[in-house]
Structure formats: C-alpha cells, structure tokens
Coordinates of C-alpha atoms in Angstrom, one line a residue:
Chain A
M1 CA 63.5 103.4 111.4
T2 CA 64.1 105.6 108.4
K3 CA 63.9 104.3 104.9
K4 CA 67.6 105.0 104.4
R5 CA 68.5 102.8 107.4
W6 CA 66.5 99.9 106.1
L7 CA 68.3 100.2 102.8
G8 CA 71.6 100.1 104.6
Y9 CA 70.7 97.0 106.4
A10 CA 69.4 95.3 103.2
V11 CA 72.6 96.0 101.4
L12 CA 74.8 94.8 104.3
L13 CA 72.8 91.6 104.6
L14 CA 73.0 91.0 100.9
V15 CA 76.8 91.5 100.9
A16 CA 77.1 89.4 104.1
A17 CA 75.2 86.6 102.3
L18 CA 77.7 86.8 99.4
Y19 CA 80.5 86.5 101.9
I20 CA 79.1 83.6 103.9
Y21 CA 77.4 81.6 101.1
P22 CA 80.7 80.2 99.7
F23 CA 81.6 78.8 103.1
L24 CA 78.1 77.2 103.5
I25 CA 78.5 75.6 100.0
Q26 CA 82.0 74.4 101.1
L27 CA 80.6 72.8 104.2
A28 CA 77.7 71.2 102.5
T29 CA 79.6 69.9 99.5
A30 CA 82.1 68.2 101.8
F31 CA 79.2 66.0 102.9
K32 CA 77.7 65.4 99.5
T33 CA 78.3 62.6 97.0
D34 CA 80.0 63.5 93.7
A35 CA 76.6 63.1 91.9
D36 CA 74.8 65.3 94.4
A37 CA 77.5 68.0 94.1
T38 CA 77.1 68.1 90.4
A39 CA 73.3 68.0 90.3
H40 CA 72.6 70.5 93.1
P41 CA 75.5 73.0 93.3
L42 CA 73.3 75.7 94.7
L43 CA 71.9 73.8 97.7
P44 CA 73.8 74.6 101.0
W45 CA 72.8 71.1 102.3
P46 CA 73.3 67.6 101.0
Q47 CA 70.4 65.6 99.6
Q48 CA 71.9 62.6 101.3
W49 CA 74.7 62.9 103.9
S50 CA 77.9 61.1 103.1
A51 CA 81.1 61.3 105.0
S52 CA 83.0 58.9 102.8
V53 CA 85.4 61.6 101.5
F54 CA 86.7 62.1 105.0
R55 CA 87.6 58.4 105.2
T56 CA 89.3 58.7 101.8
L57 CA 91.3 61.7 103.0
A58 CA 92.3 59.8 106.2
E59 CA 93.6 56.9 104.1
Q60 CA 95.6 59.2 101.8
D61 CA 98.5 61.5 102.7
F62 CA 96.2 64.1 104.3
P63 CA 97.1 63.2 107.9
R64 CA 100.8 63.6 107.1
W65 CA 100.2 67.0 105.5
A66 CA 98.3 68.1 108.6
L67 CA 101.1 66.9 110.9
N68 CA 103.6 68.7 108.7
S69 CA 101.5 71.9 108.8
V70 CA 101.2 71.7 112.6
F71 CA 104.9 71.1 113.1
V72 CA 106.1 73.7 110.7
S73 CA 103.6 76.4 111.8
V74 CA 104.1 75.8 115.6
T75 CA 107.9 76.0 115.2
I76 CA 107.7 79.1 113.1
T77 CA 105.3 80.7 115.5
V78 CA 107.5 80.0 118.6
G79 CA 110.5 81.2 116.7
R80 CA 108.9 84.4 115.6
V81 CA 107.5 85.2 119.0
V82 CA 111.0 84.8 120.6
F83 CA 113.1 86.4 117.8
N84 CA 110.7 89.2 117.0
S85 CA 110.4 90.3 120.6
L86 CA 114.2 90.2 121.1
A87 CA 114.8 92.3 118.0
G88 CA 111.9 94.6 118.8
Y89 CA 113.2 95.2 122.3
A90 CA 116.7 95.9 121.1
L91 CA 115.4 98.4 118.5
S92 CA 113.1 100.1 121.0
R93 CA 115.0 100.2 124.2
L94 CA 118.7 99.4 123.9
R95 CA 120.9 102.4 122.9
F96 CA 123.7 101.5 120.7
R97 CA 125.4 102.6 117.5
G98 CA 123.7 101.4 114.3
R99 CA 120.3 100.8 115.9
R100 CA 118.6 103.3 113.5
A101 CA 120.3 101.8 110.5
V102 CA 119.2 98.3 111.5
F103 CA 115.6 99.5 112.0
G104 CA 115.7 101.2 108.6
A105 CA 117.0 97.9 107.0
V106 CA 114.2 95.9 108.7
L107 CA 111.6 98.3 107.3
A108 CA 113.2 98.1 103.8
V109 CA 113.1 94.3 104.0
I110 CA 109.4 94.4 104.7
A111 CA 108.9 96.3 101.5
V112 CA 110.5 93.7 99.3
P113 CA 107.7 91.8 97.6
S114 CA 107.8 88.2 98.7
V115 CA 106.9 86.8 95.3
V116 CA 110.0 88.4 93.9
L117 CA 112.1 86.5 96.5
L118 CA 110.8 83.0 95.6
I119 CA 113.5 82.0 93.2
P120 CA 116.2 83.8 95.1
K121 CA 115.3 81.9 98.2
F122 CA 115.4 78.6 96.5
L123 CA 118.9 79.4 95.2
V124 CA 120.2 80.1 98.7
L125 CA 118.4 77.1 100.2
N126 CA 119.9 74.9 97.5
Q127 CA 123.4 76.3 98.0
L128 CA 123.2 75.8 101.8
G129 CA 122.1 72.2 101.4
M130 CA 118.8 73.0 103.1
Y131 CA 116.5 72.2 100.1
D132 CA 114.0 69.5 100.8
S133 CA 114.3 69.6 104.5
Y134 CA 112.2 70.9 107.4
A135 CA 115.0 73.3 108.2
G136 CA 114.6 74.9 104.7
M137 CA 110.9 75.2 105.2
I138 CA 111.1 76.7 108.7
I139 CA 114.3 78.7 109.1
P140 CA 113.7 81.4 106.4
L141 CA 110.3 82.1 108.0
L142 CA 111.5 82.3 111.6
V143 CA 111.7 86.1 111.6
D144 CA 109.4 88.5 109.9
G145 CA 109.9 92.2 109.7
T146 CA 106.3 93.0 110.4
G147 CA 106.4 91.1 113.7
V148 CA 109.6 93.0 114.7
F149 CA 107.9 96.2 113.9
I150 CA 104.8 95.4 115.9
M151 CA 106.9 94.4 118.9
K152 CA 109.1 97.5 118.7
Q153 CA 106.0 99.7 118.5
F154 CA 104.6 98.1 121.6
F155 CA 107.8 98.4 123.6
D156 CA 107.9 102.0 122.7
T157 CA 104.7 102.5 124.6
V158 CA 106.0 100.9 127.8
P159 CA 107.1 103.6 130.3
V160 CA 110.9 103.6 130.9
S161 CA 110.3 103.9 134.6
V162 CA 109.2 100.3 134.7
E163 CA 112.7 99.1 133.8
E164 CA 114.6 101.7 135.8
A165 CA 114.1 99.9 139.1
A166 CA 115.4 96.6 137.7
R167 CA 118.3 98.3 136.1
I168 CA 119.3 100.2 139.2
D169 CA 119.2 96.8 141.0
G170 CA 121.8 95.7 138.6
A171 CA 119.8 93.5 136.3
G172 CA 121.3 93.1 132.8
P173 CA 119.4 93.9 129.6
F174 CA 118.3 90.3 129.2
R175 CA 117.0 90.0 132.7
T176 CA 115.2 93.3 132.5
F177 CA 113.7 92.2 129.1
W178 CA 112.8 88.7 130.3
S179 CA 111.4 89.3 133.8
V180 CA 110.1 92.8 133.6
V181 CA 109.1 93.9 130.1
L182 CA 108.1 90.6 128.5
P183 CA 105.5 89.7 131.2
M184 CA 103.9 93.1 130.5
S185 CA 103.8 92.5 126.8
K186 CA 101.0 89.9 126.6
P187 CA 98.8 91.9 124.2
A188 CA 101.6 92.3 121.6
L189 CA 102.8 88.7 122.1
I190 CA 99.3 87.4 121.5
T191 CA 99.0 89.5 118.4
V192 CA 102.3 88.3 117.0
T193 CA 101.5 84.7 117.9
I194 CA 98.2 84.8 116.0
L195 CA 99.5 86.6 113.0
S196 CA 102.5 84.2 112.8
F197 CA 100.4 81.1 113.2
Q198 CA 97.9 82.3 110.6
G199 CA 100.6 83.4 108.2
S200 CA 102.7 80.2 108.4
W201 CA 99.6 77.9 108.3
N202 CA 98.4 79.6 105.1
E203 CA 101.8 80.0 103.5
L204 CA 102.0 78.4 100.1
P205 CA 104.8 79.7 97.8
H206 CA 107.6 79.1 100.3
Y207 CA 106.6 75.5 100.8
I208 CA 106.5 75.1 97.0
V209 CA 110.0 76.3 96.4
S210 CA 111.7 75.0 99.5
R211 CA 110.9 71.3 98.9
Q212 CA 109.7 68.7 96.4
D213 CA 109.5 65.6 98.5
P214 CA 105.8 64.7 98.8
A215 CA 106.5 63.6 102.4
L216 CA 107.2 67.2 103.3
N217 CA 103.9 68.5 101.9
T218 CA 102.0 70.9 104.1
L219 CA 98.3 71.2 103.9
T220 CA 98.6 74.1 101.5
S221 CA 101.0 72.5 99.1
G222 CA 99.3 69.1 99.5
V223 CA 95.8 70.4 98.8
A224 CA 97.1 72.4 95.9
S225 CA 98.5 69.2 94.4
L226 CA 95.3 67.4 95.2
V227 CA 93.4 70.0 93.2
S228 CA 95.5 69.4 90.2
G229 CA 94.3 65.8 90.1
E230 CA 96.8 63.8 92.2
L231 CA 94.1 61.6 93.7
G232 CA 92.8 60.3 90.4
Q233 CA 90.3 61.3 87.7
G234 CA 87.1 63.2 87.8
N235 CA 86.1 66.4 89.6
Q236 CA 85.8 64.9 93.1
F237 CA 84.7 68.2 94.4
P238 CA 83.4 66.8 97.7
L239 CA 86.8 65.4 98.4
K240 CA 88.6 68.7 97.5
L241 CA 86.2 70.8 99.4
A242 CA 86.5 68.5 102.4
A243 CA 90.2 69.0 102.4
A244 CA 89.9 72.7 102.1
L245 CA 87.3 72.7 104.9
L246 CA 89.6 70.8 107.2
M247 CA 92.5 73.1 106.6
T248 CA 90.4 76.1 107.3
V249 CA 89.3 74.8 110.8
P250 CA 92.3 75.7 112.9
V251 CA 92.6 79.3 111.5
A252 CA 88.8 79.7 111.8
I253 CA 88.9 78.7 115.5
V254 CA 91.8 81.1 116.2
Y255 CA 89.9 83.8 114.3
F256 CA 86.7 83.4 116.2
V257 CA 88.4 83.2 119.5
F258 CA 90.7 86.2 118.9
S259 CA 88.8 88.1 116.3
R260 CA 89.4 91.4 118.1
R261 CA 93.2 90.7 118.0
F262 CA 93.1 90.3 114.2
T263 CA 92.0 93.9 113.9
Q264 CA 94.6 95.3 116.2
G265 CA 97.7 97.2 115.2
T266 CA 96.7 99.0 112.0
Y267 CA 93.1 99.0 112.9
E268 CA 93.6 100.1 116.5
G269 CA 90.7 102.1 117.7
A270 CA 88.2 100.5 115.4
D271 CA 86.6 98.6 118.3
K272 CA 83.5 100.1 119.7
Chain B
M1 CA 113.3 126.0 138.4
G2 CA 116.1 128.2 137.1
T3 CA 118.8 126.3 138.8
L4 CA 117.6 123.1 137.2
L5 CA 118.1 124.6 133.8
T6 CA 121.8 125.4 134.1
T7 CA 122.7 122.8 131.6
P8 CA 120.0 123.2 128.9
V9 CA 119.2 120.0 127.0
A10 CA 117.7 120.2 123.6
P11 CA 114.6 118.1 123.3
G12 CA 115.5 114.6 122.0
A13 CA 119.2 115.1 122.6
A14 CA 121.1 112.3 124.2
P15 CA 121.4 112.5 128.0
P16 CA 124.7 113.9 129.3
R17 CA 127.3 111.1 129.3
G18 CA 128.7 110.9 132.8
T19 CA 130.3 107.8 134.2
R20 CA 126.9 106.6 135.1
G21 CA 125.6 106.8 131.5
R22 CA 128.6 105.3 129.8
R23 CA 128.7 101.8 131.2
P24 CA 125.1 100.8 130.5
L25 CA 125.7 102.2 127.0
R26 CA 128.5 99.7 126.3
R27 CA 126.5 96.9 127.9
D28 CA 123.5 97.9 125.8
G29 CA 125.6 97.6 122.6
R30 CA 126.7 94.0 123.2
A31 CA 123.2 93.0 124.3
G32 CA 121.6 94.9 121.4
W33 CA 123.6 93.0 118.7
L34 CA 123.0 89.8 120.6
F35 CA 119.2 90.4 120.6
L36 CA 119.3 91.3 117.0
A37 CA 121.5 88.4 115.9
P38 CA 118.8 85.9 114.9
T39 CA 116.9 88.5 113.0
L40 CA 119.9 89.8 111.2
I41 CA 121.1 86.3 110.3
V42 CA 117.8 85.1 109.0
L43 CA 117.0 88.3 107.1
G44 CA 120.6 88.5 105.7
L45 CA 120.7 84.8 104.6
F46 CA 117.1 84.7 103.2
M47 CA 116.4 88.2 102.1
V48 CA 119.6 90.1 101.2
L49 CA 121.8 87.2 100.1
P50 CA 119.1 85.7 97.8
I51 CA 118.7 89.1 96.1
L52 CA 122.4 89.3 95.3
M53 CA 122.5 85.7 94.2
A54 CA 119.5 86.1 92.0
L55 CA 121.0 89.2 90.5
W56 CA 124.0 87.0 89.4
V57 CA 121.8 84.2 88.1
S58 CA 119.7 86.7 86.0
V59 CA 122.9 87.6 84.1
S60 CA 124.2 84.0 83.8
D61 CA 123.4 80.9 81.8
W62 CA 122.9 78.6 84.8
T63 CA 120.5 75.8 84.1
G64 CA 119.9 74.6 87.6
N65 CA 122.6 71.9 87.7
G66 CA 125.3 72.3 90.2
S67 CA 126.3 75.5 91.8
P68 CA 125.5 78.8 90.0
F69 CA 129.0 79.8 91.0
S70 CA 130.8 76.9 89.3
S71 CA 133.2 77.6 86.4
R72 CA 130.7 76.1 83.9
V73 CA 128.3 78.9 84.5
H74 CA 129.0 81.9 82.3
F75 CA 128.2 85.6 82.5
V76 CA 125.8 86.4 79.6
G77 CA 125.2 90.0 80.3
G78 CA 121.7 91.2 79.5
D79 CA 120.8 88.2 77.4
N80 CA 118.1 87.0 79.7
Y81 CA 116.5 90.4 79.9
A82 CA 116.8 90.9 76.1
A83 CA 115.0 87.6 75.5
L84 CA 112.1 88.9 77.6
L85 CA 112.0 92.5 76.2
A86 CA 113.7 92.7 72.9
E87 CA 114.2 89.5 70.9
P88 CA 111.2 88.2 69.0
G89 CA 110.3 84.8 70.2
L90 CA 108.1 82.8 72.5
T91 CA 109.8 84.0 75.6
R92 CA 109.1 87.6 74.9
Q93 CA 105.5 86.8 73.8
N94 CA 104.8 84.9 77.0
F95 CA 106.3 87.7 79.1
A96 CA 104.2 90.3 77.3
T97 CA 101.1 88.1 77.8
S98 CA 101.8 87.8 81.5
V99 CA 102.2 91.5 81.8
R100 CA 99.0 92.2 79.9
N101 CA 97.1 89.7 82.0
N102 CA 98.4 91.1 85.3
G103 CA 97.8 94.6 84.0
Y104 CA 94.1 93.9 83.5
F105 CA 94.0 92.1 86.8
V106 CA 95.3 95.2 88.6
L107 CA 93.0 97.5 86.6
F108 CA 90.0 95.6 87.7
V109 CA 90.9 94.4 91.2
V110 CA 92.3 97.6 92.7
P111 CA 89.4 100.0 92.0
L112 CA 86.8 97.3 92.8
Q113 CA 88.3 96.2 96.1
T114 CA 89.0 99.8 97.2
A115 CA 85.5 101.1 96.3
L116 CA 83.8 98.0 97.8
A117 CA 85.9 98.3 101.0
L118 CA 85.1 102.0 101.4
F119 CA 81.4 101.4 100.7
L120 CA 81.2 98.6 103.3
A121 CA 83.1 100.6 105.9
L122 CA 80.7 103.5 105.4
L123 CA 77.8 101.2 105.9
L124 CA 79.4 99.8 109.0
N125 CA 80.1 103.2 110.3
Q126 CA 76.4 104.2 110.5
R127 CA 75.5 105.3 113.9
K128 CA 73.1 102.9 115.8
L129 CA 73.9 100.0 113.5
R130 CA 73.0 96.6 115.0
G131 CA 75.1 93.5 114.5
R132 CA 78.2 95.5 113.6
Q133 CA 80.5 92.7 115.0
F134 CA 78.7 90.1 112.9
F135 CA 79.1 92.0 109.7
R136 CA 82.8 92.8 110.4
T137 CA 83.4 89.1 111.1
A138 CA 81.6 88.0 107.9
F139 CA 83.5 90.4 105.7
Y140 CA 87.0 89.9 107.2
F141 CA 86.9 86.1 107.6
P142 CA 87.9 85.4 104.0
T143 CA 91.0 87.5 104.4
V144 CA 92.4 85.4 107.2
T145 CA 91.7 82.0 105.7
S146 CA 94.1 80.1 103.4
S147 CA 94.2 81.3 99.8
V148 CA 94.5 77.7 98.8
A149 CA 91.3 76.7 100.6
I150 CA 89.4 79.7 99.2
S151 CA 90.7 78.9 95.7
V152 CA 89.4 75.4 96.0
V153 CA 86.0 76.7 97.0
F154 CA 86.0 79.0 94.0
L155 CA 87.1 76.2 91.7
F156 CA 83.8 74.6 92.6
L157 CA 81.7 77.8 92.5
F158 CA 82.9 78.6 89.0
S159 CA 83.1 75.1 87.6
S160 CA 80.9 74.6 84.5
T161 CA 78.3 72.7 86.6
G162 CA 79.0 74.9 89.7
T163 CA 77.1 77.2 91.9
V164 CA 77.6 80.4 89.9
N165 CA 76.3 78.8 86.7
A166 CA 73.4 77.2 88.5
A167 CA 72.5 80.7 89.9
L168 CA 72.8 82.2 86.4
K169 CA 70.5 79.5 85.1
L170 CA 67.8 80.8 87.5
F171 CA 67.9 84.0 85.4
G172 CA 67.9 82.1 82.2
V173 CA 71.6 82.7 81.5
D174 CA 73.9 80.0 80.2
G175 CA 77.2 80.6 82.1
P176 CA 80.5 79.9 80.4
S177 CA 82.8 77.1 81.6
W178 CA 84.8 79.8 83.4
F179 CA 88.2 78.3 84.0
A180 CA 88.3 76.9 80.4
D181 CA 87.4 80.1 78.6
P182 CA 90.3 82.1 77.2
R183 CA 88.2 84.7 75.4
G184 CA 88.9 88.3 76.5
I185 CA 85.9 90.2 77.8
F186 CA 86.6 93.2 75.6
H187 CA 86.7 91.0 72.6
L188 CA 83.4 89.4 73.8
A189 CA 81.8 92.8 74.2
L190 CA 82.6 93.4 70.5
G191 CA 81.0 90.1 69.6
D192 CA 84.3 88.1 69.5
P193 CA 84.9 89.0 65.8
A194 CA 86.7 86.4 63.7
D195 CA 88.5 89.0 61.7
P196 CA 90.0 91.6 63.9
P197 CA 90.8 95.0 62.4
A198 CA 94.0 94.7 60.4
A199 CA 95.4 97.9 61.9
L200 CA 95.3 96.3 65.3
A201 CA 96.1 92.7 64.4
G202 CA 99.0 93.6 62.1
H203 CA 101.0 95.7 64.6
G204 CA 102.0 95.1 68.1
F205 CA 104.3 95.6 71.0
L206 CA 106.7 93.1 72.6
G207 CA 105.5 90.4 70.2
L208 CA 101.9 90.7 71.0
S209 CA 99.5 92.4 68.6
W210 CA 97.6 95.4 69.7
W211 CA 94.4 93.4 69.2
D212 CA 95.7 90.9 71.8
W213 CA 96.8 93.7 74.2
L214 CA 93.3 95.1 74.1
A215 CA 91.6 91.7 74.7
G216 CA 90.7 92.5 78.3
P217 CA 90.9 89.9 81.0
S218 CA 89.8 86.5 79.9
V219 CA 86.7 84.9 81.3
A220 CA 89.0 82.6 83.3
M221 CA 90.8 85.7 84.7
C222 CA 87.5 87.3 85.6
S223 CA 86.8 84.5 88.0
I224 CA 90.2 85.0 89.7
I225 CA 89.4 88.7 89.8
V226 CA 86.1 88.0 91.6
L227 CA 87.9 85.7 94.0
V228 CA 90.6 88.2 94.9
V229 CA 88.2 91.1 95.3
W230 CA 86.1 88.9 97.5
T231 CA 89.0 87.8 99.7
S232 CA 90.9 91.1 100.0
T233 CA 88.1 93.6 100.6
G234 CA 87.7 92.7 104.3
G235 CA 91.1 93.8 105.3
F236 CA 90.9 97.1 103.5
M237 CA 87.4 97.6 104.8
L238 CA 88.8 97.5 108.4
M239 CA 91.4 100.1 107.5
F240 CA 88.7 102.5 106.2
Y241 CA 86.5 101.7 109.1
A242 CA 89.2 102.4 111.7
A243 CA 89.9 105.7 109.9
L244 CA 86.2 106.6 109.9
Q245 CA 85.9 105.9 113.6
N246 CA 88.8 108.3 114.2
L247 CA 87.4 111.2 112.3
P248 CA 86.2 114.0 114.5
P249 CA 82.4 114.1 114.3
S250 CA 82.3 117.8 114.7
V251 CA 83.5 118.5 111.1
D252 CA 80.7 116.4 109.7
E253 CA 78.2 118.0 112.0
A254 CA 79.3 121.5 110.9
A255 CA 78.7 120.5 107.3
L256 CA 75.4 119.1 108.3
I257 CA 74.4 122.4 109.9
D258 CA 75.6 124.2 106.8
G259 CA 73.0 122.2 104.9
A260 CA 75.3 119.9 103.0
T261 CA 73.6 116.8 101.5
S262 CA 74.9 113.4 102.5
W263 CA 76.5 113.1 99.1
Q264 CA 78.2 116.4 99.4
R265 CA 79.4 115.6 102.9
F266 CA 80.9 112.3 101.6
W267 CA 82.8 113.9 98.7
R268 CA 83.7 117.2 100.3
V269 CA 84.2 116.3 104.0
T270 CA 84.7 112.6 104.6
L271 CA 86.7 111.6 101.6
P272 CA 89.3 114.3 101.8
Q273 CA 89.9 113.3 105.5
L274 CA 90.3 109.7 104.4
R275 CA 93.1 110.5 101.9
P276 CA 95.9 109.0 103.9
T277 CA 94.0 105.7 104.3
L278 CA 93.0 105.8 100.7
F279 CA 96.6 106.2 99.7
L280 CA 97.6 103.3 101.9
V281 CA 94.8 101.0 100.6
L282 CA 95.6 101.9 96.9
T283 CA 99.3 101.3 97.4
L284 CA 98.9 98.0 99.2
G285 CA 96.4 97.0 96.6
L286 CA 98.8 97.8 93.7
I287 CA 101.7 96.1 95.4
G288 CA 99.6 93.0 96.2
T289 CA 97.9 92.6 92.9
W290 CA 101.2 92.6 90.9
Q291 CA 102.2 89.6 93.1
V292 CA 99.2 87.4 92.4
F293 CA 100.5 83.8 92.6
D294 CA 98.7 81.5 95.0
Q295 CA 95.4 81.7 93.1
V296 CA 97.0 81.2 89.7
Y297 CA 99.0 78.2 91.0
V298 CA 96.0 76.5 92.5
L299 CA 93.3 77.3 89.9
S300 CA 94.8 77.6 86.5
R301 CA 98.6 77.4 86.3
G302 CA 98.4 80.1 83.5
N303 CA 95.8 78.2 81.5
P304 CA 93.6 78.5 79.4
A305 CA 95.8 79.7 76.5
N306 CA 98.1 81.6 78.8
T307 CA 95.4 84.1 79.7
T308 CA 95.9 83.7 83.5
L309 CA 99.7 83.7 83.2
T310 CA 101.1 86.4 85.5
P311 CA 104.8 87.5 85.8
A312 CA 105.0 85.9 89.3
Y313 CA 103.8 82.6 88.0
L314 CA 105.8 82.8 84.8
S315 CA 108.9 83.5 86.9
Y316 CA 108.2 80.3 88.9
S317 CA 107.4 78.2 86.0
S318 CA 110.3 79.3 83.8
S319 CA 112.7 78.3 86.7
F320 CA 111.1 75.3 88.2
I321 CA 109.4 73.8 85.2
G322 CA 111.4 75.2 82.3
H323 CA 114.8 75.2 84.1
Q324 CA 115.4 78.6 82.6
W325 CA 116.8 80.0 85.9
G326 CA 118.3 83.1 84.4
Q327 CA 115.0 83.9 82.8
G328 CA 113.0 83.3 85.9
A329 CA 115.3 85.5 88.0
A330 CA 115.2 88.2 85.3
I331 CA 111.4 88.2 85.4
A332 CA 111.5 88.5 89.2
F333 CA 113.7 91.6 88.9
L334 CA 111.5 93.1 86.2
L335 CA 108.4 92.5 88.4
F336 CA 110.2 94.1 91.3
L337 CA 110.8 97.2 89.1
V338 CA 107.1 97.2 88.1
I339 CA 106.0 97.1 91.7
V340 CA 108.5 99.9 92.7
A341 CA 107.4 102.0 89.7
F342 CA 103.7 101.7 90.5
T343 CA 104.3 102.6 94.1
L344 CA 106.2 105.7 93.1
V345 CA 103.5 106.7 90.5
Q346 CA 100.9 106.2 93.1
R347 CA 102.7 108.3 95.6
W348 CA 103.3 111.1 93.1
A349 CA 99.7 111.1 91.9
L350 CA 98.2 111.4 95.3
R351 CA 100.5 114.2 96.3
E352 CA 99.8 116.2 93.1
R353 CA 96.1 116.3 93.8
R354 CA 96.6 117.8 97.2

C-alpha cells in the first residue's frame, strides 16, 4: 500500500469517528445518571448503567407523542404515495391540454422555500378552521412536489408498449395505471415511501405552526419543548438524549434497511 | 421505406389525429385532471393561497384576532416593511441583527460544507478503497435523522460541562459556555476591546453600528454552524460522489499520461467537469442556509443577546410570540427575496466564469 493510500484511510477514519462519536455519546448518555453525564461527558459508556430515564419518559407524555408521530407520518406517507403517483402518472402519460403548465407549476412550488410558508400556512389553516387538529397537521403535507417529480421521472422511463396492450383491450386510464403500470413501479414507490416517512417523521416547523394543543405534540415538537425545560429544572441530559435516541430509532432502522434507496434519484449511478 | 414516409412527421410532433387518436385524448383529459385533483387542491390551498393571504397580511394591521379579512383590519401599505427597513427602532434593529447573524451563518456554512463534501467524495472515490459502504453510511446518516434529535445531542456536546469542552481540556484549553456566549468571534480575535473604534461604533446601517455588523458569528452561533456543517455534508458528499463516478476515466488518464500532478489534475481536469454539481451544491446550500430554523428553535431561540436570531426564526417569533402578524409576514417575504436574489447571483457568477 502506498503512503498516500494510508493517508487517505487515516483521514477517512478520523472523519468517520467525528461522524459516529456523537451517536455513541447519545447512546451512552441515555443510560447514564445525571451526575455521571456531567462528570464524564467524553466517555462513550456509562460508569453505572441506569435506565431510569426511560421509565420517566414512559410515565410522561412521550408515548403519546410517539403515537401521534406514528399516526401522522403513516397517514402522510400513504397519502403521498397515492397522490404523488396519480399526479406523476397524469403528468407523464396522459395527454391533455394544460399538462405542461401544471408540471411547470409543480416545479415552481418545489422552489418556494418552506420556511417562508410557515406563517402563511398558519393563516390558511386558521381560516379553514383546521388549526389544532390532526387534519391541519396532515393534509397540507399530503402532497409534495418532489415526490410528484420522482414519480413522473420514473413513469417516463416505462416503455409505452407496456400500456398499449391494456389500452387496446379497452382499459381506461385508471385501470391501466392501477393494474399495469403501478405494479411495475415498485422501485419508485419504495423511494417515495421512504422519503415521505423520513420527511414527515422528522418534520418540525409545520407541527409547530399547525397546532398548540400539547395532546397533538409529535415527537419532534414534543422533544423540542422538553429541551426547553418542560419536564422541570436542571440539565437532565440523560433524559433529553434518551428521548432523542428513541425518536431516531425508526428512521435509523429504515435507513439501514434501505440505505441504497436513500441514495437513489439524484445520486443514481453512485452505487458500485 | 419510401412509402412509409409519405406523411413526414417532425420529431416530437403530436401523432396525426385520426378518429382513433381523438377519443383517448378526450378521455385522457378528464382522467388527467382527476388524477391531478388531490395534488392541485393541496398545493393550491396550502402553497398558493397562503402566499396570497400572507401578502395581504404583510400590508395590514392584523393582530391575530379574528379573520384577517374582517372590516376591523386595515390596509397599512408598506408600514410593516418600513418598520423593518427604514424606521429607527427595535424592530429594525432586530431585523438587521437577524440578517447579520444569518449572513455570517451562510458565509461560514456554505464554503465549509461544500469543501468538506467534495473532499470526502474525492477520498471515497479512490480506486480500490475498502469499506466504501461503511464510510458512506457514516457520513450520510446524520443527514437523514431528525434535526431535533441531532440538535439535542449537540446541546449536550456543546454544553459548558459537555463533551467538546472535556475534549478541549485534554489539550489544556478552557472552552467557553458555548450556547451562552454572545461574543462575536471577529471581536474576540481582536481581543474583545471594551472601546471599539469610534468610526465604526458611531455609524451604522439599519440601526446596527458597523462595529456590530463586523462582529462575526457569536460563539453560540459557531456551535450551530458546526452542527449544520456536520449534518448537511453527507448529502452533498453523495452528489459529488455520484458525479465523480460518472466522469469518464479516460480524461483523467490522458492528463496522467501527459504528466500532470494529482493537484493539477484535480484543479484542471476534475473540478471543471464537476462544475454543474458544484453549482447545484452551492445553490442548494445557499437556499438551505438562509432558511435555518429547526436548530435555532431547539437550541437557542435567538439567544444569547439575539446573536442566533435568524430571519426565519424572527418571522416565527414576531407572529406567534409577539402577535405582530404583519411584521412576521413581511419578514417572510423579505427572506423570500433574499433567497431568490442569492440564487440569481449564484447562477450569474457561475455562468460568468465559464
């Protein structure tokens, strides 16, 4: 091995350590006592194992936040898969007047920075009487322009000949879409499912501005309020890090199972 | 062959409309709009309508009670914008502070994350590298996890008795209490003088003295900068990596045969070919960094001394905490303009160098 290659490995390992260490600290601190966390912040293992913070979390609102997160994310994910693929199919395969304009509009909408829309979204939710409701938290996120774009790009690659047989047999657009094209679209559907779940599970600003009822807290908004000291005084880092750890688990599982999917789309061709 | 070409069709032109073509077309139209309906309704209600409504609120004196369209709400013209940009007062000063903070945030995060991402991608792209999958997973994982969870971890890492300070102590350095320290790092580099030069302290722009404009990011903001660079690099690294994998090896090999050093090959051969990706990464970086919100909301809420205040957070807090809805909406639109402007400048700058 050349000297240069050794150097490359050394740098990669050093940076990888910097990327992994915070997660090790997070894992360890969740099992530390408050005193231990303060005394030994560098150690990636507890001096004395303690799982009491998990009991505290279970007794607090944490389970409710988790349930809300699951409910909201699953609903949004299902909605996005259905609506994005419908829209993507129409934009890719159905010929009708105004299709190009709609596609342009969808692309334009993707470009609007989401932070800029925070207050505007609250205004509309309030006006529609959807503030402080699951509907207000879910419906605005049911469609995402990026997902529509991914589905359209995928449908563009499906050969037209596949559909022709069905159409000649007299199948309507919906039938063709549902029983011919959709079953072929598993790769794109899985990608949209993963991105939607990950996105809606991690979403914070929308859940801040679409509700104020503590019973509607998701993990993100709940943990954010916990950090600002809702559960009492003191640093309570083991408690906070345990909460952060638990909310990371589902996304981590999805990531490690589908890590290749995460890199699809923009990064297509990167796999070797 | 010749007989088939009796009716020449331009490439990309619509197929000839016989009776066979027309019926599916009409059926396609109805189905098309039906398929698009959910998307159009949601995007219309929660993207387009909000923008129009916020545009009205930004020129009104609505205080959050009742409907912004009731008769008690008045048109105030550019008052909200004037308070942010023209009239001396706390509003203008806070807005200027938030722009300064975010400006430094962009100035540090975008180059750092771009350079680090490119550097890691080049390392990953070495031929015969073992453990490629492991390194990619390690670098990309922070990007997919929740910004809230990551922020909580960094709150601990950068707390005064936290991991970073414990590590610094190993080298005999007393770390600051990061999230409580409002001192700007440029001021600190000058020894944090008690008497700033009068020429800078006495004059200013948008209600903020030049001395304050030049403070640099505060120590607290630096920890957010580290956090964001750490989380965002992975995604950009993958973009560079994908682009590198798609480069034809022959060009590089030709340069190698011509005797170019690896440094020359990087600057003269690889980098120019990466220009489209570089453009994408820089643009996404600029757009993303002007929107920083989650981390500020979780970690600092603008504290200490407003040095982590950003326009996105100020827009939120003016509306939801201060009930200055017109002001909040006006900040959102100004932020929108900033983002559009930076995207355009970026586009123009990269095209010029070509």
